[in-house]
Amino acid sequence: PDQPVAICLARSPAMVVGLLAILKAGGAYLPLDPAYPSARLRQVLEDAAPPLLLADAAGRAALGCDALAGVSVVDLDTATPAWA
């Protein structure tokens, strides 16, 4: 609760579920659009300094490895079981 959580996902039902989950947990979400330039996404991520990031393949590719080093990343591609 009371923590910002960054979410960098392609538009999908998973994005809506992620936003609702963050709000239900009492957090604040920081939306990051994977279509934005990488430098801008890194700047927003550094300024907000969220402790957690929800991302998919498109989000990880948009942010790059450098931006992901200082934050805990929940990869929604690997967090979803194969049978789901």
mmCIF file of C-alpha atoms in Angstrom, residues 27-58:
data_model
loop_
_atom_site.group_PDB
_atom_site.id
_atom_site.type_symbol
_atom_site.label_atom_id
_atom_site.label_comp_id
_atom_site.label_asym_id
_atom_site.label_seq_id
_atom_site.Cartn_x
_atom_site.Cartn_y
_atom_site.Cartn_z
ATOM 1 C CA GLY A 27 -0.847 1.300 -4.510
ATOM 2 C CA ALA A 28 -0.525 3.976 -7.153
ATOM 3 C CA TYR A 29 0.266 2.999 -10.712
ATOM 4 C CA LEU A 30 2.773 4.743 -12.935
ATOM 5 C CA PRO A 31 1.749 4.068 -16.544
ATOM 6 C CA LEU A 32 4.626 3.741 -19.015
ATOM 7 C CA ASP A 33 3.710 3.379 -22.697
ATOM 8 C CA PRO A 34 6.092 1.060 -24.593
ATOM 9 C CA ALA A 35 5.604 3.251 -27.684
ATOM 10 C CA TYR A 36 7.458 6.166 -26.018
ATOM 11 C CA PRO A 37 11.185 6.622 -26.655
ATOM 12 C CA SER A 38 13.451 4.613 -24.348
ATOM 13 C CA ALA A 39 15.218 7.686 -23.006
ATOM 14 C CA ARG A 40 11.914 9.241 -21.920
ATOM 15 C CA LEU A 41 10.774 6.013 -20.231
ATOM 16 C CA ARG A 42 14.073 5.754 -18.335
ATOM 17 C CA GLN A 43 13.806 9.378 -17.203
ATOM 18 C CA VAL A 44 10.271 8.890 -15.853
ATOM 19 C CA LEU A 45 11.315 5.650 -14.153
ATOM 20 C CA GLU A 46 14.325 7.323 -12.493
ATOM 21 C CA ASP A 47 12.270 10.312 -11.314
ATOM 22 C CA ALA A 48 9.450 8.255 -9.797
ATOM 23 C CA ALA A 49 11.734 5.494 -8.429
ATOM 24 C CA PRO A 50 9.037 2.820 -8.075
ATOM 25 C CA PRO A 51 10.064 -0.289 -6.120
ATOM 26 C CA LEU A 52 8.220 -2.614 -8.547
ATOM 27 C CA LEU A 53 7.651 -2.792 -12.297
ATOM 28 C CA LEU A 54 5.082 -4.914 -14.124
ATOM 29 C CA ALA A 55 6.270 -5.578 -17.670
ATOM 30 C CA ASP A 56 5.827 -7.853 -20.651
ATOM 31 C CA ALA A 57 8.193 -8.465 -23.555
ATOM 32 C CA ALA A 58 7.261 -5.175 -25.244
#
